[in-house]
Tab-separated table of C-alpha atoms in Angstrom:
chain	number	residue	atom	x	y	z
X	3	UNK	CA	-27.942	22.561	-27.454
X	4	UNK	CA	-27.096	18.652	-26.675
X	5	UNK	CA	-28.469	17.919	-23.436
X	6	UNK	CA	-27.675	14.925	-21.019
X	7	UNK	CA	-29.938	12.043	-21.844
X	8	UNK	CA	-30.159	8.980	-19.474
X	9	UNK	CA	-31.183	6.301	-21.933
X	10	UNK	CA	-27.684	4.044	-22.695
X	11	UNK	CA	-27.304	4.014	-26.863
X	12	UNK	CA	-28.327	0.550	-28.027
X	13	UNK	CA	-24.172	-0.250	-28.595
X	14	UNK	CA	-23.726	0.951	-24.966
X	15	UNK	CA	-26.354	-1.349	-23.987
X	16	UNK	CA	-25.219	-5.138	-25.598
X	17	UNK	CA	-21.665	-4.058	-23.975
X	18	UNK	CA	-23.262	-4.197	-21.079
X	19	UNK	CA	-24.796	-7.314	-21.409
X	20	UNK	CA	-21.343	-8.571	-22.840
X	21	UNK	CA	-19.054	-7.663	-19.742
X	22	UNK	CA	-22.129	-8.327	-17.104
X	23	UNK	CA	-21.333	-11.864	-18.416
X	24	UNK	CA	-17.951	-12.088	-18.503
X	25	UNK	CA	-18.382	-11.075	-14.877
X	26	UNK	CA	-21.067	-13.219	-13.760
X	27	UNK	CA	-19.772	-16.471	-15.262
X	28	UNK	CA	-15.323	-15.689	-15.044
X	29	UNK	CA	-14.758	-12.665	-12.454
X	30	UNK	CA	-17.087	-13.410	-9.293
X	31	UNK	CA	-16.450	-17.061	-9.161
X	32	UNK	CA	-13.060	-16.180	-8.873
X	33	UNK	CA	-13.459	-13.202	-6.758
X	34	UNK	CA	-12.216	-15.122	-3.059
X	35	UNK	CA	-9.959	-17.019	-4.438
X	36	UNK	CA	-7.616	-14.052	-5.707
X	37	UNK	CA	-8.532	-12.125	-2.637
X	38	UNK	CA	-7.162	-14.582	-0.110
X	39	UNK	CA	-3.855	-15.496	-2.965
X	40	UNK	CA	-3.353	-11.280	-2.556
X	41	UNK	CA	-2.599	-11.786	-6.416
X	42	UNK	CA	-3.017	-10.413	-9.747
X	43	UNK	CA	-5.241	-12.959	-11.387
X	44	UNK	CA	-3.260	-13.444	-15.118
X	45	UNK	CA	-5.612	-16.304	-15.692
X	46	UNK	CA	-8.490	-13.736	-15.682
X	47	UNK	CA	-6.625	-11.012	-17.573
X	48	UNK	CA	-5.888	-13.811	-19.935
X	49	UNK	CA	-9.145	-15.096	-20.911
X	50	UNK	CA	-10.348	-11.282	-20.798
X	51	UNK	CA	-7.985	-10.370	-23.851
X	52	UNK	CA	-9.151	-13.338	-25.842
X	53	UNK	CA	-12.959	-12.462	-26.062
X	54	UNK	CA	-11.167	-8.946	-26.520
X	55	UNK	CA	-12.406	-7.226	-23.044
X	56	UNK	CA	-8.953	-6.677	-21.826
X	57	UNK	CA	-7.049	-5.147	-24.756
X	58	UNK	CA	-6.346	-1.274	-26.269
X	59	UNK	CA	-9.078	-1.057	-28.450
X	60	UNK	CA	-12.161	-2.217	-26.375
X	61	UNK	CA	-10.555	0.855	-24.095
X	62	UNK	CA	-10.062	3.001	-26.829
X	63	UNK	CA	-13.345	2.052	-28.645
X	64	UNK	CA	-15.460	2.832	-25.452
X	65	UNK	CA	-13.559	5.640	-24.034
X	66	UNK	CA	-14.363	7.719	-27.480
X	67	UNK	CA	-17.893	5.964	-27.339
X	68	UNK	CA	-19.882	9.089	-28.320
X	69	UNK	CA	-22.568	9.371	-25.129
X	70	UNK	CA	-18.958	8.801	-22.799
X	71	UNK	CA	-21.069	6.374	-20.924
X	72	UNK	CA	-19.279	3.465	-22.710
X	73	UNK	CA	-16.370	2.444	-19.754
X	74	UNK	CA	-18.558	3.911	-16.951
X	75	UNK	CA	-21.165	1.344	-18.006
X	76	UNK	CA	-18.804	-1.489	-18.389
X	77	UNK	CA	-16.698	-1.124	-15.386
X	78	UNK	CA	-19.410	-0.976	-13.232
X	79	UNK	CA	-20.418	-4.430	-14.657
X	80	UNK	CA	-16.807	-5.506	-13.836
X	81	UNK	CA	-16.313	-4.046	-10.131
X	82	UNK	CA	-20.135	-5.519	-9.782
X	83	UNK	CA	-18.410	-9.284	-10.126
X	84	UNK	CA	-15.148	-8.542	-7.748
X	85	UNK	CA	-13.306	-4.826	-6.991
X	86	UNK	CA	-10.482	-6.604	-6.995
X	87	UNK	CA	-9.972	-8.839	-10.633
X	88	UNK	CA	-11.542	-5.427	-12.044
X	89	UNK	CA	-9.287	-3.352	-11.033
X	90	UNK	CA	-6.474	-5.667	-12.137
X	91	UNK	CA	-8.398	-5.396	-15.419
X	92	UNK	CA	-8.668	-1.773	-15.415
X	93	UNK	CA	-5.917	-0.310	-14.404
X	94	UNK	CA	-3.882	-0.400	-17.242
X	95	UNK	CA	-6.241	2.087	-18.373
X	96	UNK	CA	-5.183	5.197	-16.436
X	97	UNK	CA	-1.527	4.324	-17.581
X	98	UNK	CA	-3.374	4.693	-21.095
X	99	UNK	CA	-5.188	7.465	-20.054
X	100	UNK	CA	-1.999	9.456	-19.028
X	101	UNK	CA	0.162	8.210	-21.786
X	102	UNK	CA	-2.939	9.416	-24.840
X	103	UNK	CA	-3.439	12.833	-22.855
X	104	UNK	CA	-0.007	13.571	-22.922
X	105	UNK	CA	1.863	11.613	-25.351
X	106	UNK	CA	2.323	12.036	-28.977
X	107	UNK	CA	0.480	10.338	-31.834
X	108	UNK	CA	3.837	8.032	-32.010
X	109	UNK	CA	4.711	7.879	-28.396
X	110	UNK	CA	0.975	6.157	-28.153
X	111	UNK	CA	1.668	4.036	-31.246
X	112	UNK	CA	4.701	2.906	-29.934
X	113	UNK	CA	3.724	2.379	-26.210
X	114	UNK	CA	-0.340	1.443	-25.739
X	115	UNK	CA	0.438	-1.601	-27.640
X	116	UNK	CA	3.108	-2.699	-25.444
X	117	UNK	CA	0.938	-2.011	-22.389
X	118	UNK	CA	-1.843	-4.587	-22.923
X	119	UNK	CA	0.593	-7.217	-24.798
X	120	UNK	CA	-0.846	-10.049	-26.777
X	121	UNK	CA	-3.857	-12.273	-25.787
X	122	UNK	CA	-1.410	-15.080	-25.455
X	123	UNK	CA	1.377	-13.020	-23.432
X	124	UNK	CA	-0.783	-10.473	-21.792
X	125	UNK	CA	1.122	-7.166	-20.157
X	126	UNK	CA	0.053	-4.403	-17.507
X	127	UNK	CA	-0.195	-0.659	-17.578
X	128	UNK	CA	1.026	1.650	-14.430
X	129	UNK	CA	0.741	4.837	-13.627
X	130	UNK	CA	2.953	6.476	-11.016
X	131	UNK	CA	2.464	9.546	-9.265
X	132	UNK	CA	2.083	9.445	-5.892
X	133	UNK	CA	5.064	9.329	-3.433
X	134	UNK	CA	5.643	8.816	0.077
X	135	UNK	CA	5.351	12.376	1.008
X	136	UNK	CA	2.738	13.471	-1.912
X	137	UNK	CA	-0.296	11.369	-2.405
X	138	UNK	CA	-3.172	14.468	-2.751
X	139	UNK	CA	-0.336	17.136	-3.015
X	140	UNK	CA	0.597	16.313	-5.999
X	141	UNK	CA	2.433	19.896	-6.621
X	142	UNK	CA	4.624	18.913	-3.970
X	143	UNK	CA	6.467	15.820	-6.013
X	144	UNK	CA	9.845	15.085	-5.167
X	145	UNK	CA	10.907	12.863	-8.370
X	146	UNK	CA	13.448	14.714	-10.002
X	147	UNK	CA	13.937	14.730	-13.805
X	148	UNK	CA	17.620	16.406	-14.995
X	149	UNK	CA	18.051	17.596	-18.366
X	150	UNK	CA	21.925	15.553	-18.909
X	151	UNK	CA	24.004	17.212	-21.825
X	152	UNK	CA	23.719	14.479	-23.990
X	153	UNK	CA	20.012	15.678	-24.275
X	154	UNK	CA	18.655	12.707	-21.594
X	155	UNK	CA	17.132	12.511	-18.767
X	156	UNK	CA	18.603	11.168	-15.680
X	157	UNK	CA	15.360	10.598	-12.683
X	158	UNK	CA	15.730	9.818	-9.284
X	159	UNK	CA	12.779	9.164	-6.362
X	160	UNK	CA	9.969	6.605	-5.040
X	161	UNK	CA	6.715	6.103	-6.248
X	162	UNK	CA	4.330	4.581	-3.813
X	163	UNK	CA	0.610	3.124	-4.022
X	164	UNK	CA	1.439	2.231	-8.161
X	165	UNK	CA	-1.305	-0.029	-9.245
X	166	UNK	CA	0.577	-2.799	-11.193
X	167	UNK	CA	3.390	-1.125	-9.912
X	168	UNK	CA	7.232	-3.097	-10.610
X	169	UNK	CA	5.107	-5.509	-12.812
X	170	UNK	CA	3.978	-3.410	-15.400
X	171	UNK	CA	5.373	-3.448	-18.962
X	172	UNK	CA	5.271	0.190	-18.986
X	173	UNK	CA	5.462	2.896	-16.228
X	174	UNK	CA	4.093	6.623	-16.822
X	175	UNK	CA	6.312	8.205	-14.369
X	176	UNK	CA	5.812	11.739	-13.792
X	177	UNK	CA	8.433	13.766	-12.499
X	178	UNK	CA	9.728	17.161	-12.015
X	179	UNK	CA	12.277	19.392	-14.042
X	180	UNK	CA	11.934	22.512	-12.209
X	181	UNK	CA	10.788	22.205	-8.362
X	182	UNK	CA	10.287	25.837	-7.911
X	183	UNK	CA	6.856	25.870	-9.897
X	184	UNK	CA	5.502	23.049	-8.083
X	185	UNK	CA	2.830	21.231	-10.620
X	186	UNK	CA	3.373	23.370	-13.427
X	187	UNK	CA	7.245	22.476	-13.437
X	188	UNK	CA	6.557	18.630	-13.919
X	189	UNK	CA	6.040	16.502	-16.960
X	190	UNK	CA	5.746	12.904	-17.347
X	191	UNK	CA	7.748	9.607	-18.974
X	192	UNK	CA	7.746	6.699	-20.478
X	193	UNK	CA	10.040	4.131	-18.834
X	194	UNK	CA	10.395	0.962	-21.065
X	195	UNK	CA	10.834	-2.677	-19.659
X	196	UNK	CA	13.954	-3.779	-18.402
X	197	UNK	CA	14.979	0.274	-17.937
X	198	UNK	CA	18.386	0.145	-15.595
X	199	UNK	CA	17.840	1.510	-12.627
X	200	UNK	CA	13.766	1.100	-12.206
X	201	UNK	CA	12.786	-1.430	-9.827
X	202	UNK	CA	10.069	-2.492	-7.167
X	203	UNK	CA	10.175	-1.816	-4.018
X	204	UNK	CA	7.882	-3.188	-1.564
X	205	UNK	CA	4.372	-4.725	-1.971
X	206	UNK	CA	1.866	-3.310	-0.032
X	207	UNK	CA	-0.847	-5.900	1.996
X	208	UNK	CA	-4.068	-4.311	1.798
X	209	UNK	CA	-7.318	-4.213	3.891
X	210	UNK	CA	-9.266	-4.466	0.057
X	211	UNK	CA	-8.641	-4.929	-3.668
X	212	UNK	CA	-5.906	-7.535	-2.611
X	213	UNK	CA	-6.450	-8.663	-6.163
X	214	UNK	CA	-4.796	-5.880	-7.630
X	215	UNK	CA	-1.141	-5.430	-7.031
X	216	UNK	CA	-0.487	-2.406	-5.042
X	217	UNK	CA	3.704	-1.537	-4.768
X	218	UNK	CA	6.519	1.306	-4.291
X	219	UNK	CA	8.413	1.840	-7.381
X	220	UNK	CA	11.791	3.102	-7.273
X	221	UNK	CA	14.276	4.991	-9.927
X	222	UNK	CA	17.793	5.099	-9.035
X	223	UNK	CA	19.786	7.561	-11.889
X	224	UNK	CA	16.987	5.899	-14.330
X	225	UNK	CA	18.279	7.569	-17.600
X	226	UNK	CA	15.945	7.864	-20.403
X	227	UNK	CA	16.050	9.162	-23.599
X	228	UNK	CA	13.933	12.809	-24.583
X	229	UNK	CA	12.168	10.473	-27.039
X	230	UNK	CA	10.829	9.001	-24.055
X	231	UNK	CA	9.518	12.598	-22.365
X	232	UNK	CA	5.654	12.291	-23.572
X	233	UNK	CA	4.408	15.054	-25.766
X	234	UNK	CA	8.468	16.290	-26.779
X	235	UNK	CA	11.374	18.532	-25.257
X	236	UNK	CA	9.721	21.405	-27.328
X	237	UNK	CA	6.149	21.189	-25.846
X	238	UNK	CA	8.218	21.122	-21.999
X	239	UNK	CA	9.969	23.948	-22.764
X	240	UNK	CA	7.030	26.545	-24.001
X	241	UNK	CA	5.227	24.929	-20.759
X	242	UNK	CA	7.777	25.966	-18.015
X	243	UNK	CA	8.467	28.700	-20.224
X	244	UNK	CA	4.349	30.404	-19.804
X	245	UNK	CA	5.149	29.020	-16.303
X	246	UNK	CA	7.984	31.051	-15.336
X	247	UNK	CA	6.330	34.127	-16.661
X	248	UNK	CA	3.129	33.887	-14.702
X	249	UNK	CA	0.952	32.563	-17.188
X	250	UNK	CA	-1.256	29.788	-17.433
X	251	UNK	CA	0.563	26.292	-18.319
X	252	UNK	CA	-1.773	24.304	-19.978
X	253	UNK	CA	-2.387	22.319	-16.373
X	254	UNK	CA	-0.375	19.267	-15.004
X	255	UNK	CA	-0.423	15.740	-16.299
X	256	UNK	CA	-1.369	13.938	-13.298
X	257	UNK	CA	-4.366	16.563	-12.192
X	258	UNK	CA	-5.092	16.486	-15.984
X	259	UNK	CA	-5.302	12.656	-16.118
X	260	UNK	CA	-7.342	12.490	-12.850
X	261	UNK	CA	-10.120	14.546	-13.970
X	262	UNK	CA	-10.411	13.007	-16.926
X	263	UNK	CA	-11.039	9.534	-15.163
X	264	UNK	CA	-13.038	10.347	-11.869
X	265	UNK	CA	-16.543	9.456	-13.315
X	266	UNK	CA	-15.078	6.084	-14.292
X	267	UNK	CA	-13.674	5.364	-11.089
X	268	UNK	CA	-17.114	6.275	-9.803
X	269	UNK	CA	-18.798	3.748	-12.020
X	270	UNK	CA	-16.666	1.369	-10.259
X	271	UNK	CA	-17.678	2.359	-6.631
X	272	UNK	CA	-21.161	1.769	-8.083
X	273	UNK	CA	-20.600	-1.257	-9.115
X	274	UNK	CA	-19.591	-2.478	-5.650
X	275	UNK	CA	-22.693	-1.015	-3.915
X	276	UNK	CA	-24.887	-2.269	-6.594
X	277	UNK	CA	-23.343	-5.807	-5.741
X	278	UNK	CA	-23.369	-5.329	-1.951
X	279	UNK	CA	-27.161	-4.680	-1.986
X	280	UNK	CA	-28.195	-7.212	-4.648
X	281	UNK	CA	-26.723	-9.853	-1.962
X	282	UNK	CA	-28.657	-7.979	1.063
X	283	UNK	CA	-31.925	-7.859	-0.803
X	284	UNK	CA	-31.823	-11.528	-1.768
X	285	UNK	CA	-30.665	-12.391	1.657
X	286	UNK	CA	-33.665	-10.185	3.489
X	287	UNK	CA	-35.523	-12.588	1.068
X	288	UNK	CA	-34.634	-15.530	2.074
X	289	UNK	CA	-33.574	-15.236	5.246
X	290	UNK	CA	-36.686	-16.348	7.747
X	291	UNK	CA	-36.718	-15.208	11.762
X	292	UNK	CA	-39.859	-15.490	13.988
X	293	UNK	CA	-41.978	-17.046	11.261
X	294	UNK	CA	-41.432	-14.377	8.161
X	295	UNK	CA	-38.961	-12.895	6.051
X	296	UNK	CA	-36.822	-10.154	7.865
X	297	UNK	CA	-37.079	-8.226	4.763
X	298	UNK	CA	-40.652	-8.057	5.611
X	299	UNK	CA	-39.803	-5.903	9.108
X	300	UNK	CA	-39.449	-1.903	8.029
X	301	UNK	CA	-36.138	-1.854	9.530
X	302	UNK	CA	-34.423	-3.964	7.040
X	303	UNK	CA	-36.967	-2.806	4.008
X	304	UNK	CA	-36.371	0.755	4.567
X	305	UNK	CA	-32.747	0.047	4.897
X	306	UNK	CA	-33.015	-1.481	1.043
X	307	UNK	CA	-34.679	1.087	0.282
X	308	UNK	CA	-32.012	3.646	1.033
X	309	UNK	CA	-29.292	1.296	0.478
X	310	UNK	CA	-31.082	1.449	-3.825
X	311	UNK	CA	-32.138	4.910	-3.409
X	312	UNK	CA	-28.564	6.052	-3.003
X	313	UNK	CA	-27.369	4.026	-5.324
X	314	UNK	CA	-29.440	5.285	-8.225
X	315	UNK	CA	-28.463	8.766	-7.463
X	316	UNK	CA	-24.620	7.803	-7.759
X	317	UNK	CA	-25.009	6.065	-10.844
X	318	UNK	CA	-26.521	8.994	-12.727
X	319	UNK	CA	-24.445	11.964	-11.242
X	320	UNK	CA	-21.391	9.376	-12.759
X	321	UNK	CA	-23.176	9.294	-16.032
X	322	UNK	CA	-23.781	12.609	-16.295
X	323	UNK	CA	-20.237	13.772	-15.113
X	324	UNK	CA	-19.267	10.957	-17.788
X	325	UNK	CA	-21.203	12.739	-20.457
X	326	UNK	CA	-20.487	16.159	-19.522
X	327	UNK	CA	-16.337	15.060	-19.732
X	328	UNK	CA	-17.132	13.560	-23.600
X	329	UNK	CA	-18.681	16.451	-24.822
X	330	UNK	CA	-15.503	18.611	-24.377
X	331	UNK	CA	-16.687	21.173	-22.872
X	332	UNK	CA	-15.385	20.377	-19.161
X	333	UNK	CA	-16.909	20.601	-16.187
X	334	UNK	CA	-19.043	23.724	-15.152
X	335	UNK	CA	-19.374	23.020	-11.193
X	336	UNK	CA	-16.811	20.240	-10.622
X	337	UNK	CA	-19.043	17.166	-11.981
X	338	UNK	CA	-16.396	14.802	-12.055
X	339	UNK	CA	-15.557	15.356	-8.286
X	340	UNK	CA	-18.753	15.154	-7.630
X	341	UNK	CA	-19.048	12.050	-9.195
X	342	UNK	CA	-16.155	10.274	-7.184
X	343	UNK	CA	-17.038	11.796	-3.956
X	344	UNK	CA	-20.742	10.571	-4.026
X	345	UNK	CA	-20.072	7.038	-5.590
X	346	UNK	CA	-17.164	6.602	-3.610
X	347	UNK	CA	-19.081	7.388	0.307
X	348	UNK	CA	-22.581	5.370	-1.051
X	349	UNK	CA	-19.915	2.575	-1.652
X	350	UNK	CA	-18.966	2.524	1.763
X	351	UNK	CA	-22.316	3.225	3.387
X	352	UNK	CA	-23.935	0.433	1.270
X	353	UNK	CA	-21.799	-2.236	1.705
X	354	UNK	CA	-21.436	-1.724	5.787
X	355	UNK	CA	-25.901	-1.719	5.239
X	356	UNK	CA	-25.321	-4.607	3.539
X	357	UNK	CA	-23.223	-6.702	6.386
X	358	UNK	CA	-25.860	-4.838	8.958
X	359	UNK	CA	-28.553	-6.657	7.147
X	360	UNK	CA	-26.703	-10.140	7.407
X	361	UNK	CA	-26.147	-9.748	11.402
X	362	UNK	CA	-23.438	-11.443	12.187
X	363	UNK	CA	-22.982	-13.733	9.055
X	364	UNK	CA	-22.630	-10.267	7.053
X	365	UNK	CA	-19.250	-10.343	9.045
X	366	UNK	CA	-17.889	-13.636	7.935
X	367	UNK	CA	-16.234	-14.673	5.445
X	368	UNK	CA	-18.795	-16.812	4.088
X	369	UNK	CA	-20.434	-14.330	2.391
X	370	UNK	CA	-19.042	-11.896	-0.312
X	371	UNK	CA	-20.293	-8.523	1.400
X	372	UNK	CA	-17.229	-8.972	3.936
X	373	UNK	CA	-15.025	-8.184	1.133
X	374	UNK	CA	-17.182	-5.785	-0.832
X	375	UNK	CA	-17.290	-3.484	1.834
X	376	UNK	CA	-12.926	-3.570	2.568
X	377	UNK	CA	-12.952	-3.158	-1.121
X	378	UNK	CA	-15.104	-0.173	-0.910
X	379	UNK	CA	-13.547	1.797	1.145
X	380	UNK	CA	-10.843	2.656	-1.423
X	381	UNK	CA	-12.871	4.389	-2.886
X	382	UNK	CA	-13.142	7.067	-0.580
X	383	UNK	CA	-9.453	7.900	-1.062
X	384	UNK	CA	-7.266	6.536	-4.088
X	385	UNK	CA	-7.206	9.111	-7.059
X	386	UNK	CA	-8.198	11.888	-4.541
X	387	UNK	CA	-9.785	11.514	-1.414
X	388	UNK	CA	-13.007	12.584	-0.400
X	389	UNK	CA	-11.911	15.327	1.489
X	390	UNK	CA	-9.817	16.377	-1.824
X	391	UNK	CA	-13.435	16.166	-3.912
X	392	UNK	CA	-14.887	18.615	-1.326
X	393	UNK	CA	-12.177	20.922	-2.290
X	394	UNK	CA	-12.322	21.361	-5.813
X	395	UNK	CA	-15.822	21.439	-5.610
X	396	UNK	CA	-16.005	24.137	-3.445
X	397	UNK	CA	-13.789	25.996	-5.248
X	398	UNK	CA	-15.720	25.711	-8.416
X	399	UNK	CA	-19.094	26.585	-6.963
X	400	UNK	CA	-17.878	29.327	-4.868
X	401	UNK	CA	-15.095	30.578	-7.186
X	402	UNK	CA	-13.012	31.259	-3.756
X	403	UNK	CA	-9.628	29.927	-3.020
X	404	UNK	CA	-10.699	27.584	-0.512
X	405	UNK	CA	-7.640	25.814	1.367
């Protein structure tokens, strides 16, 4: 039997040392700058996808990496330089994610390419499925997807929090062709630039990862095509069709996408905290009050100490949970959950540590653990909160329908 093995596979390993670069020398320098602008950085995406670091097959190569540890590894190099330029770099990836877990071989033939674009024109990725009135229920969206007799699709709602959202070349929109079976009655689409109808609505001003372009998108009798309906018409119809009976589905796109992506987005929360405490460690250094270090006093030292304990136990529960998700077999108590809920909370408790080290210069601008810690706190609720980890994993060690 394969068991989890800590020790990164020597490819695994000079990718590492590849995107720490790219991140030391491109992403942090840049990291204010974008943050105060409140805009996606295209110069960064740009020279990203010309060494080849933002494009479909460095995410396809390292997302089918055989350990799984491949994107874990190298977003938490990413997030480590700024949360916000990485997840402008990222997020085209759970658009990806969605449109390979449910699309056909064509549908991602015809679409991944046109999500990153060219290294001279380069495009964005989003994935929309939370609305105004369902961000963690996502059973209960509202989106509406009709069936027309011409064989289309006419959909009508709002998307809100979209990541690349009204900018994107491509939108995975998921939507819902028969409310009455809540998740199990909704598949997703493909909407294509320029589709009539689809537009942005407003841009949302955010506490952290002001990097990354955070909007409402809204379709207003957006018709599409069925060619556009990932996986086909036929696969819909035998879904709703074990749905209506009583029997199992085959699970929801959006829950199904999720899972598959929670260690990832823990490897980003990592990153953070492993940045946040690298700048409080050198600072408790260097910093000098009543004749000695202060990272000589216990307080702060045993502060670093928890502040890298922590961190070291987030970073392997996310490989593991990264592992366990590559070997196929899914997860036996929840891993993946576990994985966001732990990275996401040490991200927050390390970077306000981190500030509580610095005094009151931890709380200025003029130092970078300001913004790591409002870019933190994401973490702790985007792709499900923590409250929604705690729920799934109680339900899967328990086996009890815990509400």
């Amino acid at each position: 039997m394969t068991t989890f093995n800590p020790e990164l596979p020597e490819d695994v390993r000079e990718v590492r040392e590849w995107v720490h670069a790219f991140a030391r020398d491109v992403v942090r320098p840049a990291g204010a700058l974008w943050d105060d602008r409140e805009e996606t950085p295209w110069p960064v995406l740009q020279e990203a996808a010309k060494i080849g670091l933002y494009s479909m097959d460095f995410f396809a190569t390292q997302w089918f990496e055989s350990s799984g540890l491949g994107l874990p590894v190298a977003f938490e190099e990413l997030f480590w330089g700024d949360a916000g330029i990485g997840l402008s770099l990222t997020a085209t990836g759970l658009a990806a994610a969605a449109l390979s877990a449910n699309g056909t071989d064509e549908q991602v033939g015809t679409w991944l390419p046109v999500m990153f674009g060219t290294p001279d024109d380069v495009a964005v990725g989003a994935f929309c499925a939370s609305e105004p009135d369902a961000g963690s229920d996502v059973g209960a969206i509202r989106t509406t997807a009709t069936r027309l007799p011409s064989g289309d699709f006419r959909l009508n709602g709002t998307k809100t929090w979209v990541s690349n959202g009204g900018i994107a070349a491509v939108h995975i929109v998921v939507a819902t062709v028969d409310p009455s079976l809540g998740a199990r009655g909704q598949v997703t689409f493909v909407v294509p630039p320029g589709t009539p109808g689809f537009s942005q609505g407003q841009k949302f001003r955010k506490h952290g990862i002001r990097a990354s372009h955070t909007a409402e998108v809204v379709l207003d009798d957006v018709v599409l095509p069925a060619s556009c309906l990932l996986g086909g018409v036929d696969k819909m119809e035998e879904r709703l069709a074990r749905a209506r009976s009583g029997q199992r589905s085959g699970g929801q796109a959006a829950l199904r996408t999720f899972e598959a992506t929670r260690p990832v987005v823990a490897s980003m929360a990592v990153g953070i905290a492993r940045a946040a405490f690298e700048y409080a460690r050198d600072y408790a250094r260097e910093r000098r009050q009543f004749g000695r270090a202060i990272g000589e006093n216990q307080a702060v030292a045993f502060l670093l100490a928890d502040m890298a304990t922590r961190i070291e136990m987030a970073r392997l529960l996310t490989w593991k949970a990264a592992w366990m998700g590559r070997q196929g077999g899914g997860f036996t108590q929840a891993e993946g959950s576990m994985s966001k809920l732990v990275a996401g909370e040490t991200a927050v408790w390390v970077t306000e540590q981190a500030i509580q080290v610095l005094g009151g210069a931890g709380y200025t601008r003029d130092h970078p653990v300001e913004r790591f810690h409002r870019d933190a706190k994401i973490f702790t609720i985007f792709e499900g909160t923590s409250e929604i980890q705690r729920l799934i994993i109680s339900r899967a060690v328990t086996g009890l329908v815990v509400r």
